[in-house]
PDB file of C-alpha atoms in Angstrom:
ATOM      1  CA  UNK A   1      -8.154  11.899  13.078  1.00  0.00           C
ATOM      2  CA  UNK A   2      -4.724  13.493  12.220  1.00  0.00           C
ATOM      3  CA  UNK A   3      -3.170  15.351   9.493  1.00  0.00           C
ATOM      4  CA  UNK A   4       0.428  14.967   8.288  1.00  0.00           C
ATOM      5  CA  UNK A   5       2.314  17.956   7.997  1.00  0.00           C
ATOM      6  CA  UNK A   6       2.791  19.002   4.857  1.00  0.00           C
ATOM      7  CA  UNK A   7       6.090  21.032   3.489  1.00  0.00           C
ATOM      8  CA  UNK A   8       3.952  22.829   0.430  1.00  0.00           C
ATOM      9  CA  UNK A   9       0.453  24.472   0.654  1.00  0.00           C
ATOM     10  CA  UNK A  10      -0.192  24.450  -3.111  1.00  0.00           C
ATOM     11  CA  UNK A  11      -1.329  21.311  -4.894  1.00  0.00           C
ATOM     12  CA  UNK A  12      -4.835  21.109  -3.107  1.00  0.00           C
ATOM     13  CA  UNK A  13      -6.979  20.945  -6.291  1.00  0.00           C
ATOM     14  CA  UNK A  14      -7.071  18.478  -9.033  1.00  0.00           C
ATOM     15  CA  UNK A  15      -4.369  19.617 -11.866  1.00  0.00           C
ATOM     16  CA  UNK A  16      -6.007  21.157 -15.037  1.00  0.00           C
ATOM     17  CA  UNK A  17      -5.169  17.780 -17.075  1.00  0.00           C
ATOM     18  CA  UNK A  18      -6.770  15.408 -14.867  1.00  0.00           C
ATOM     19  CA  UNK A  19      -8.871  12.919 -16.391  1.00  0.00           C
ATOM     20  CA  UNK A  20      -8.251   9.248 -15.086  1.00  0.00           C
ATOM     21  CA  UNK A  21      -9.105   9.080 -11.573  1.00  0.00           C
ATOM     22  CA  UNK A  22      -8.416   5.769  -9.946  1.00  0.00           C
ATOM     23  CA  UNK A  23      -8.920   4.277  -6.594  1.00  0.00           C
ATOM     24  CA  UNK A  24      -5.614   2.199  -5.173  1.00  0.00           C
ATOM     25  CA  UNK A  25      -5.883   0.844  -2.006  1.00  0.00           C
ATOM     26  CA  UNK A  26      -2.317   0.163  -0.351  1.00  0.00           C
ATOM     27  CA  UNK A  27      -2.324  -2.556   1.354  1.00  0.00           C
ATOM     28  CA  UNK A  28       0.020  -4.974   3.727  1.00  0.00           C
ATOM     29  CA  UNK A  29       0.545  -6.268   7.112  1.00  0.00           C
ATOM     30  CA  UNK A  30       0.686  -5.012  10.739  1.00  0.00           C
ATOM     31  CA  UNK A  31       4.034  -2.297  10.158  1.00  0.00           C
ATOM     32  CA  UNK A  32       4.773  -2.809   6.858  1.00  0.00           C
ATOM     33  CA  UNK A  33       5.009   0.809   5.809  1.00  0.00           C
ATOM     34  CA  UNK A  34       1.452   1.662   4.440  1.00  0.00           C
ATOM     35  CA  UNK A  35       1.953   4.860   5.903  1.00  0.00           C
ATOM     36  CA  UNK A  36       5.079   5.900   5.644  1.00  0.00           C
ATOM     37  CA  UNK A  37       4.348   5.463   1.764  1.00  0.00           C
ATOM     38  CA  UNK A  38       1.521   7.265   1.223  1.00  0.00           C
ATOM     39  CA  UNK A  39       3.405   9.942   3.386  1.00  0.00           C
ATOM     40  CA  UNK A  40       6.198   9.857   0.652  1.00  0.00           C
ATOM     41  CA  UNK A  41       4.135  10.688  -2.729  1.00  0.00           C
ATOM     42  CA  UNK A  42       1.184  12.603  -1.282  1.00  0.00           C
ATOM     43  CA  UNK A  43       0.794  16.131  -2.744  1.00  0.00           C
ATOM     44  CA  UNK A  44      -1.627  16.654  -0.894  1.00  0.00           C
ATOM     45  CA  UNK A  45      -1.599  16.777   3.020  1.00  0.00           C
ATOM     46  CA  UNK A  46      -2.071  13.343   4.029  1.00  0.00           C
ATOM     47  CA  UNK A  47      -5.260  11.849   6.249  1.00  0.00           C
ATOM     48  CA  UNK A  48      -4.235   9.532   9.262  1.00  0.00           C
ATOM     49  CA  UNK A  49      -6.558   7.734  11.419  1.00  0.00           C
ATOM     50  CA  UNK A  50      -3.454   6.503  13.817  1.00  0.00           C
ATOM     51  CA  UNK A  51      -3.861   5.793  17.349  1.00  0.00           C
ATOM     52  CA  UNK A  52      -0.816   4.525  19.576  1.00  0.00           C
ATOM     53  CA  UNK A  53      -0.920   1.025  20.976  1.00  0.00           C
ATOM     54  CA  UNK A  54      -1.935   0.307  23.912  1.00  0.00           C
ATOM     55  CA  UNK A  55      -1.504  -3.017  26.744  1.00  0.00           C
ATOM     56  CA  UNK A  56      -5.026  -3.795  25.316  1.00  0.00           C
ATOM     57  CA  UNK A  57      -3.349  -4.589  22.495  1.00  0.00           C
ATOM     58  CA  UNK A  58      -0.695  -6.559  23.003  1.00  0.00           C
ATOM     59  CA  UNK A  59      -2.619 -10.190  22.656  1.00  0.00           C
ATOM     60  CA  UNK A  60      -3.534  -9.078  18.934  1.00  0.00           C
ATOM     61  CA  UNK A  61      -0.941  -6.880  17.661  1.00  0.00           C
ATOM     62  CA  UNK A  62       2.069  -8.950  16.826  1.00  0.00           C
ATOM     63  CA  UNK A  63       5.254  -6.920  17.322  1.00  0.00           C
ATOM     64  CA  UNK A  64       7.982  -9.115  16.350  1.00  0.00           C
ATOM     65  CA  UNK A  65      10.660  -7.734  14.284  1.00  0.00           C
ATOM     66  CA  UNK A  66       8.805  -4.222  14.986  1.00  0.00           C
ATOM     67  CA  UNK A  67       8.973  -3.740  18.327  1.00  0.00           C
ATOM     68  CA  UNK A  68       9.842   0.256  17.455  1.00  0.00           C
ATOM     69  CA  UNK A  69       6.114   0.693  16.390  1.00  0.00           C
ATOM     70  CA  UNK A  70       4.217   2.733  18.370  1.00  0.00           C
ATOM     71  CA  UNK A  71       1.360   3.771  16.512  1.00  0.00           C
ATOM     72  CA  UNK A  72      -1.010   1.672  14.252  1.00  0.00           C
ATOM     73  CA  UNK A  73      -4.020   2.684  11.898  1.00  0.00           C
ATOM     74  CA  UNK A  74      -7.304   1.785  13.010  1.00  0.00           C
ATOM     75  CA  UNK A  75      -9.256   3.392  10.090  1.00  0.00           C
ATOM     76  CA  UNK A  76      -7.679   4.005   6.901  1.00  0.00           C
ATOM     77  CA  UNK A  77      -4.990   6.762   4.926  1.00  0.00           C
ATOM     78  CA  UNK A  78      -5.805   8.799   2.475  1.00  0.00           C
ATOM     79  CA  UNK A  79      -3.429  10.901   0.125  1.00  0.00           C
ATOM     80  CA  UNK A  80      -3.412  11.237  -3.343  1.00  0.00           C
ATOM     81  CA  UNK A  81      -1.053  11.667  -6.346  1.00  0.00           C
ATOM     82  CA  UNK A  82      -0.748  13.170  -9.780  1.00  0.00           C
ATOM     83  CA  UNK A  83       0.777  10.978 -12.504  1.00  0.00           C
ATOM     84  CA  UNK A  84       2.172  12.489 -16.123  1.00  0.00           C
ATOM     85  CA  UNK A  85      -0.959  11.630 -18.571  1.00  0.00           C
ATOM     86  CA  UNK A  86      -3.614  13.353 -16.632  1.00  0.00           C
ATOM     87  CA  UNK A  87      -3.763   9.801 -13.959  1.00  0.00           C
ATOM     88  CA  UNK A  88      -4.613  11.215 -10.342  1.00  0.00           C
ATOM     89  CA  UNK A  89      -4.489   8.075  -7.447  1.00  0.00           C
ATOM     90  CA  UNK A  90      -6.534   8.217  -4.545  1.00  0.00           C
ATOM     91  CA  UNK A  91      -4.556   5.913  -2.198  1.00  0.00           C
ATOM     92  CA  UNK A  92      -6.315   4.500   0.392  1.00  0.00           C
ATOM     93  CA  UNK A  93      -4.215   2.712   3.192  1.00  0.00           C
ATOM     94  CA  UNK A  94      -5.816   0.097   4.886  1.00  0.00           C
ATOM     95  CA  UNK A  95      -5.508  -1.377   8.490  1.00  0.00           C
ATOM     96  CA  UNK A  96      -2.947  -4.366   8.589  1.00  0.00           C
ATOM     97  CA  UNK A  97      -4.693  -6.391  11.135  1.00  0.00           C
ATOM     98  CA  UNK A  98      -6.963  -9.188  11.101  1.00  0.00           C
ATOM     99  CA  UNK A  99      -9.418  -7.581  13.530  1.00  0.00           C
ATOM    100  CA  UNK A 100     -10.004  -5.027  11.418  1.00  0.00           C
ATOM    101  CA  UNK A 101     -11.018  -6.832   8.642  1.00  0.00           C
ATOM    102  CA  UNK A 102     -14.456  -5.502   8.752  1.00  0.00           C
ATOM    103  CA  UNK A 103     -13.343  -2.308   6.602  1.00  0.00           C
ATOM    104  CA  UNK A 104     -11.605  -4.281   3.970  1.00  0.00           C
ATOM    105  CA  UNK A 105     -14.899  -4.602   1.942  1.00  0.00           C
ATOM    106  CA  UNK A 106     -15.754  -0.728   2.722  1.00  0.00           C
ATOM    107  CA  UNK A 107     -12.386   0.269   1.814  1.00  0.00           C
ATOM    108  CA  UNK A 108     -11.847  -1.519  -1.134  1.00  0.00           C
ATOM    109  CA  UNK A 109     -14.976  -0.821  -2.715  1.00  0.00           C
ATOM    110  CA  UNK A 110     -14.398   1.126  -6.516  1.00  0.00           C
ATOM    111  CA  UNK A 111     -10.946   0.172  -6.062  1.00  0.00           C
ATOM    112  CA  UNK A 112      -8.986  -0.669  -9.493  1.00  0.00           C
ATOM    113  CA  UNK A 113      -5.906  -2.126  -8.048  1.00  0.00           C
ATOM    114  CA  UNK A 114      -3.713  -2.761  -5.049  1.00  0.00           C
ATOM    115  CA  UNK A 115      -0.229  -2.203  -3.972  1.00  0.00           C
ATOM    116  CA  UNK A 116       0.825  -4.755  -1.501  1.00  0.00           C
ATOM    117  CA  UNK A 117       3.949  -4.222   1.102  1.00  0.00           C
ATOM    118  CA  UNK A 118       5.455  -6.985   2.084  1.00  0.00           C
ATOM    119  CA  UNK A 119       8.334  -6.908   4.565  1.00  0.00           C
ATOM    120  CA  UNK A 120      10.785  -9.517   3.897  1.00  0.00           C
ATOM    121  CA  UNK A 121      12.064 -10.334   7.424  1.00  0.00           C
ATOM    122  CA  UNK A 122       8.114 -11.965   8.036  1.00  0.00           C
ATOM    123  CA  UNK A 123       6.922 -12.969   4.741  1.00  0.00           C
ATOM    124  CA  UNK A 124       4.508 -15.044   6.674  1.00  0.00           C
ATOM    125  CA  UNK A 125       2.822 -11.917   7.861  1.00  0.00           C
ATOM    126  CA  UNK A 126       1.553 -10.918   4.694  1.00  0.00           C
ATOM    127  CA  UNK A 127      -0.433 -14.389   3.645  1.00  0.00           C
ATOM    128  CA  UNK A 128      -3.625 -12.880   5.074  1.00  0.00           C
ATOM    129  CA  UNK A 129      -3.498  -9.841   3.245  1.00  0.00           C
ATOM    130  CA  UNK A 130      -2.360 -11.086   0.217  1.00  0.00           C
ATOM    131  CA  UNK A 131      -5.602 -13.784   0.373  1.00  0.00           C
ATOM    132  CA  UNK A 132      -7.937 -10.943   0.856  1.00  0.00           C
ATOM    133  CA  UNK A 133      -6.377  -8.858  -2.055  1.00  0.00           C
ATOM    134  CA  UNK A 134      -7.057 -11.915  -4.038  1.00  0.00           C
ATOM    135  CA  UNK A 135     -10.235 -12.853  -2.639  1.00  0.00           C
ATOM    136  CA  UNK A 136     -11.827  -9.580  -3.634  1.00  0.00           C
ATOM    137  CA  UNK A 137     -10.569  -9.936  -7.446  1.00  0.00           C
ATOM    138  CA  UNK A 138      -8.499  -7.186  -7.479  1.00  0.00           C
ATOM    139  CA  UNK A 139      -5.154  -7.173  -9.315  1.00  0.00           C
ATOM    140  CA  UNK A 140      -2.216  -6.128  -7.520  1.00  0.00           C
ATOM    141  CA  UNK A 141       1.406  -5.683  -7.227  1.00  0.00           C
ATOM    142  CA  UNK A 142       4.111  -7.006  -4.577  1.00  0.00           C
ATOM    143  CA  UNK A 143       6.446  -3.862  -3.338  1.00  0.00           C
ATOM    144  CA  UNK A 144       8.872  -5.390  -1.075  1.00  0.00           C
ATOM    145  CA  UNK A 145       9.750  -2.590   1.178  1.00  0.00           C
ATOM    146  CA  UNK A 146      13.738  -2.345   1.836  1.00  0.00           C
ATOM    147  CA  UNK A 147      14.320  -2.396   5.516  1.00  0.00           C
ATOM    148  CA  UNK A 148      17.917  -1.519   6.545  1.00  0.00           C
ATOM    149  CA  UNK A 149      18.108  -5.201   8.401  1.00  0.00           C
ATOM    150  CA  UNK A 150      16.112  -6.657   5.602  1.00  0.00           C
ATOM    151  CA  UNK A 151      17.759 -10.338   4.268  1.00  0.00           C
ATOM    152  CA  UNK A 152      19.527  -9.969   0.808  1.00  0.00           C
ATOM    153  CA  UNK A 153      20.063 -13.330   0.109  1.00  0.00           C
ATOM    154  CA  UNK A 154      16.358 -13.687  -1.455  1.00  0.00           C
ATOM    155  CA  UNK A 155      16.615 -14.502  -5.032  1.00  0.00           C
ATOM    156  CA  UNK A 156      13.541 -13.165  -7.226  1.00  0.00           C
ATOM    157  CA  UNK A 157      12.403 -16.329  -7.638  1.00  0.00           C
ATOM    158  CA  UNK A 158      12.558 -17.246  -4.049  1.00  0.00           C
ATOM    159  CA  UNK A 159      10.813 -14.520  -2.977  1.00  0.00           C
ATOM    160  CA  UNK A 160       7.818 -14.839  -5.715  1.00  0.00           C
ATOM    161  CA  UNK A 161       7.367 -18.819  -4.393  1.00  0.00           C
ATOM    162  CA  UNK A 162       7.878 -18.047  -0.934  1.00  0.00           C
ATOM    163  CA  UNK A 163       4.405 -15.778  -1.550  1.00  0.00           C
ATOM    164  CA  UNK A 164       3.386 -18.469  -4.489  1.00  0.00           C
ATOM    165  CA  UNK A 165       3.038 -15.114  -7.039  1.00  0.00           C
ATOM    166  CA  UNK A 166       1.074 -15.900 -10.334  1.00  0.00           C
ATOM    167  CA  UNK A 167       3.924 -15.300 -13.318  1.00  0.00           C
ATOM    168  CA  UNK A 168       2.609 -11.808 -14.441  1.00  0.00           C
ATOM    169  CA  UNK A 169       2.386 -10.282 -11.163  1.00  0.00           C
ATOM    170  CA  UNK A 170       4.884  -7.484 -10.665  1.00  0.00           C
ATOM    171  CA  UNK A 171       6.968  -8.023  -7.743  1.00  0.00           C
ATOM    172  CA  UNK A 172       9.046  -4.505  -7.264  1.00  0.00           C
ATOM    173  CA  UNK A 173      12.029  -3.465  -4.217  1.00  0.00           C
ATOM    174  CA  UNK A 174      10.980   0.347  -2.961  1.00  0.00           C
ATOM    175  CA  UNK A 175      12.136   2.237   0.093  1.00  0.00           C
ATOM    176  CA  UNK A 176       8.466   3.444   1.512  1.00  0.00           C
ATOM    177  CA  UNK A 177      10.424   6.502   2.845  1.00  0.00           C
ATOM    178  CA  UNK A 178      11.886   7.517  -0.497  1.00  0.00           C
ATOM    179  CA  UNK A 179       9.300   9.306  -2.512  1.00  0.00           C
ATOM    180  CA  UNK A 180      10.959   8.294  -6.392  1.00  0.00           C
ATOM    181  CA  UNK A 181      10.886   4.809  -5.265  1.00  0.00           C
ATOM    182  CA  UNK A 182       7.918   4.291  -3.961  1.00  0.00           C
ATOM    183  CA  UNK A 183       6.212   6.363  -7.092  1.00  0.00           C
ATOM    184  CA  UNK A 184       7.970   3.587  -8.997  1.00  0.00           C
ATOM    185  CA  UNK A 185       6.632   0.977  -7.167  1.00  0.00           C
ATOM    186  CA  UNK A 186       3.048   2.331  -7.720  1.00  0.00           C
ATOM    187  CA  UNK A 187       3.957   2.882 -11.496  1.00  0.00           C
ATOM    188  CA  UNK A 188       4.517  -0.785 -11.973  1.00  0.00           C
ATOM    189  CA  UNK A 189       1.206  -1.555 -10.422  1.00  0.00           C
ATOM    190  CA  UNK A 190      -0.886   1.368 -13.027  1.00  0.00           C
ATOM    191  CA  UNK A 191       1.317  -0.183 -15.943  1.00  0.00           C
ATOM    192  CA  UNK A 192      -0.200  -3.127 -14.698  1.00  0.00           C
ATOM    193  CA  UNK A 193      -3.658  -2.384 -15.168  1.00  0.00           C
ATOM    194  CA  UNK A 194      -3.085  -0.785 -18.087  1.00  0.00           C
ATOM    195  CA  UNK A 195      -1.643  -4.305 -19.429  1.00  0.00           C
ATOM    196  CA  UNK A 196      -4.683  -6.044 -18.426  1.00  0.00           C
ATOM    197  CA  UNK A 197      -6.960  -3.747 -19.988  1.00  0.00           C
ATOM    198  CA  UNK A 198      -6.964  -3.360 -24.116  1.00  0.00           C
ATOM    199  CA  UNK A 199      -6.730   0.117 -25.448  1.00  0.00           C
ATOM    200  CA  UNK A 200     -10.897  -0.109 -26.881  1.00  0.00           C
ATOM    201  CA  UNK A 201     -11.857  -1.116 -23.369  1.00  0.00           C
ATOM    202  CA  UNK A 202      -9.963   1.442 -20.847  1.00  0.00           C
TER     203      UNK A 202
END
């Protein structure tokens, strides 16, 4: 296992206010930016469990339109952020290929919600993902992370049929590197769970 480096050594323990702690798994195809994400909002020094890619492989890891990747996640990561009203996430990234489905029951166990990358140049590659998020019950939200060579001729509404979106799910634009966007992008997802949930029953 490896540790990110981490620019600040304060910020281990739980702030003083914290009293909502919630589970979000981050989830998303095969070099979407799971990583790179957490990377960007963790205050605390991130866990990776990243191994690079080997000729073994090749068969099963589909690099197309990634072919810079040289590392993948074959376990999970782990960081974890502090929101304004005493909210703390746990984020838990999860592996992005189908033969590491296995964990995705393990991982997403006591999970409230899920953010879900999806890389616009292979939309495609984020049906299987997207069918597990919904086949566990979970409710999630769409972050469609901003690639430099990413299409821009995608209208919302394209983009939400092209992944056949129910009408309330939020459907967000972040830049995983950019920690203020990506914090956005998992602010729309907690303001959606707090929608779905009635003040009497949170």
């Amino acid at each position: 296992m490896a540790f990110a480096p981490s620019s600040t050594t304060s910020g281990i323990h739980l702030p003083e206010d914290a009293r909502d702690l919630v589970k979000i798994l981050v989830a998303g195809p095969f070099g979407v930016g799971k990583t790179t994400l957490i990377d960007s909002v963790s205050e605390i020094r991130p866990l990776h469990t990243e191994e690079r890619l080997s000729e073994a492989s090749a068969p099963v890891d589909d690099l197309a339109g990634i072919r810079e990747k040289a590392t993948t996640t074959v376990a999970i990561d782990f960081g974890r952020i502090s929101l304004n009203g005493g909210i703390v996430l746990y984020l838990f990234g999860t592996p992005g290929q189908e033969r590491f489905r296995s964990l995705w029951d393990d991982i997403a166990y006591g999970a409230l919600g899920a953010l879900v990358l999806v890389d616009s140049r292979r939309i495609d590659a984020s049906f299987d993902v997207l069918g597990l998020v919904e086949e566990s019950g979970l409710p999630y939200a769409v972050a469609f992370n901003a690639f430099p060579d990413a299409p821009g001729h995608y209208t919302e509404e394209q983009l939400r049929a092209a992944l056949d979106l129910e009408p309330g799910t939020p459907m967000v634009t972040c830049d995983a590197r950019d920690t203020n966007s990506s914090v956005d992008a998992l602010l729309a997802l907690v303001q959606h769970l707090i929608d779905r949930h009635p003040p009497e029953t949170r």
